[in-house]
C-alpha positions as MATLAB code, in Angstrom:
seq = 'MPDAAALARLTARLDKPVVMVGLMGVGKSTVGKRLSQCLNTPFVDADDEVVKAAQMSIPEIFDRFGEDYFRDGERRVIARLIEENAGRPAVIATGGGAFADDETRALILDRAIAVWLYADLDTLVARVGRKNTRPLLTGRNPREVLGELMERRGPAYAQAPIRVISDAGPQSNGVARIIAALEDYLA';
ca = [
     -48.750   36.014   23.709;
     -48.262   38.552   26.499;
     -49.165   37.585   30.052;
     -52.396   38.676   31.730;
     -50.854   41.802   33.258;
     -49.497   42.959   29.880;
     -52.867   42.310   28.242;
     -54.608   44.312   30.979;
     -52.203   47.220   30.410;
     -52.891   47.092   26.672;
     -56.653   47.032   27.237;
     -56.373   50.011   29.610;
     -54.714   52.020   26.806;
     -57.473   51.264   24.316;
     -59.845   54.232   24.281;
     -61.848   53.222   21.226;
     -63.084   50.007   19.666;
     -60.936   47.752   17.511;
     -62.739   47.060   14.232;
     -61.838   43.967   12.228;
     -61.967   44.496    8.440;
     -61.113   42.295    5.467;
     -62.567   39.902    2.936;
     -65.161   37.253    3.700;
     -63.622   34.125    5.149;
     -60.529   35.814    6.525;
     -61.585   35.200   10.127;
     -62.783   38.594   11.325;
     -65.505   37.122   13.544;
     -63.601   34.082   14.751;
     -60.328   35.874   15.446;
     -62.222   38.913   16.742;
     -63.992   36.796   19.371;
     -60.701   35.305   20.514;
     -59.093   38.758   20.600;
     -61.916   40.127   22.749;
     -61.513   37.186   25.142;
     -57.765   37.864   25.478;
     -58.373   41.568   26.042;
     -61.407   40.926   28.274;
     -63.546   43.293   26.227;
     -66.984   43.057   24.642;
     -67.246   41.505   21.166;
     -69.958   42.225   18.628;
     -70.422   41.044   15.063;
     -71.906   43.737   12.823;
     -73.478   41.146   10.520;
     -75.366   39.634   13.464;
     -76.566   43.101   14.444;
     -77.723   43.825   10.871;
     -79.732   40.590   10.927;
     -81.325   41.575   14.253;
     -82.152   45.076   13.059;
     -83.623   43.916    9.740;
     -85.276   40.833   11.217;
     -84.129   38.836    8.188;
     -80.978   37.064    7.061;
     -78.303   38.801    5.009;
     -79.106   36.673    1.927;
     -82.773   37.694    2.316;
     -81.788   41.383    2.531;
     -79.682   41.048   -0.632;
     -82.474   39.184   -2.464;
     -85.281   41.545   -1.471;
     -83.535   44.923   -1.447;
     -80.085   44.596   -3.057;
     -76.534   45.250   -1.946;
     -76.807   49.066   -1.773;
     -79.670   48.816    0.716;
     -77.689   46.293    2.766;
     -74.587   48.535    2.804;
     -76.641   51.500    3.983;
     -78.092   49.497    6.872;
     -74.670   48.030    7.634;
     -73.180   51.551    7.887;
     -75.892   52.643   10.326;
     -75.359   49.534   12.459;
     -71.571   49.998   12.533;
     -72.007   53.660   13.490;
     -74.278   52.595   16.356;
     -71.840   49.914   17.527;
     -68.920   52.334   17.484;
     -70.990   54.937   19.348;
     -72.086   52.398   21.965;
     -68.425   51.507   22.547;
     -66.963   55.017   22.274;
     -64.222   55.778   24.770;
     -63.685   52.171   25.763;
     -62.161   48.984   24.403;
     -64.285   46.563   22.418;
     -63.864   44.394   19.330;
     -66.239   44.746   16.391;
     -66.193   42.400   13.387;
     -67.540   43.855   10.148;
     -68.801   42.286    6.958;
     -66.322   41.933    4.115;
     -67.619   44.891    2.117;
     -68.101   47.342    4.979;
     -64.642   48.912    4.845;
     -64.812   49.130    1.036;
     -67.697   51.602    1.416;
     -66.246   55.139    1.517;
     -68.572   56.459    4.231;
     -68.254   53.406    6.453;
     -64.462   53.388    6.070;
     -64.243   57.091    6.985;
     -66.386   56.475   10.073;
     -64.218   53.539   11.206;
     -60.930   55.351   10.544;
     -62.150   58.404   12.453;
     -63.674   56.723   15.502;
     -62.038   53.297   15.886;
     -58.837   51.343   15.265;
     -59.144   49.381   12.027;
     -57.320   46.052   11.791;
     -57.088   44.606    8.285;
     -57.007   40.845    8.561;
     -55.882   39.385    5.232;
     -55.120   35.956    3.768;
     -53.975   34.489    0.473;
     -56.552   33.430   -2.100;
     -56.163   29.675   -1.513;
     -56.808   30.087    2.213;
     -59.903   32.220    1.564;
     -61.324   29.795   -0.994;
     -60.901   26.891    1.434;
     -62.589   28.825    4.239;
     -65.588   30.178    2.323;
     -66.311   26.686    1.027;
     -67.408   25.753    4.545;
     -70.521   28.001    4.382;
     -73.160   28.542    1.712;
     -74.601   31.720    3.245;
     -72.523   34.293    1.372;
     -74.719   36.245   -1.072;
     -71.858   37.475   -3.241;
     -70.838   33.862   -3.947;
     -74.281   32.466   -4.784;
     -74.070   30.615   -8.098;
     -70.554   31.867   -8.802;
     -67.005   30.513   -8.703;
     -65.605   31.448   -5.245;
     -62.000   31.712   -6.524;
     -63.007   34.165   -9.262;
     -65.225   36.237   -6.975;
     -62.649   36.408   -4.180;
     -59.883   37.285   -6.659;
     -62.007   40.131   -8.040;
     -62.887   41.339   -4.543;
     -59.235   41.230   -3.460;
     -58.269   43.410   -6.388;
     -61.178   45.838   -6.055;
     -61.233   46.171   -2.262;
     -57.494   45.902   -1.596;
     -56.821   49.656   -1.845;
     -59.585   50.366    0.685;
     -58.383   47.701    3.125;
     -54.831   49.040    2.796;
     -55.995   52.248    4.494;
     -56.336   50.394    7.806;
     -53.514   51.429   10.141;
     -52.966   47.844   11.314;
     -52.480   44.933    8.900;
     -52.233   41.335   10.077;
     -52.027   38.109    8.083;
     -54.509   35.343    8.799;
     -52.810   32.168    7.670;
     -53.803   28.525    7.862;
     -52.182   28.193   11.297;
     -54.004   28.308   14.642;
     -56.237   31.317   15.300;
     -54.144   32.072   18.355;
     -51.313   33.059   15.991;
     -53.494   35.708   14.386;
     -54.629   36.969   17.781;
     -51.011   37.229   18.968;
     -50.107   39.173   15.801;
     -52.982   41.602   16.364;
     -52.019   42.122   20.001;
     -48.401   42.834   19.013;
     -49.588   45.245   16.297;
     -51.910   47.033   18.744;
     -49.037   47.395   21.227;
     -46.895   48.969   18.478;
     -49.758   51.176   17.294;
     -50.453   52.505   20.795;
     -46.782   52.960   21.742;
];
């Protein structure tokens, strides 16, 4: 991990938000928070902002209105978050399906720096088993669902200019990888 002065120089070169993308359970929120702390920038979780805007949980949104409605609201929230952080560094964590949506992906690629955080299937299955709040997994086999999502969403995620593995090691490893990738990207 770079020292404080190097991190400050990196942050000074960031002129748009860093947006974490990838499958559920990969660590976008957790690693994103730690990244924002290292860079001394604001952090915001798009899912939390969707919940605030809708005044209901994500599972409730899915149950009452369906995934398409959720994705539309998610896109509007992400656009607002990017706009609020335009021209300055910030870290935004998105939901797993956000970057798979063509319009949302185009918005992020145009106005932010997308970081694809990815992990192997075993790691994802172990992580998502810790929460029962994921609508796409309700009543289904997590390994099958995640395998399908990996295959279907992989080409979209691959469009992110920065790709970083999130392995079973400490979160600080993932943060260090993202910082090194951002330094290369901005060089």
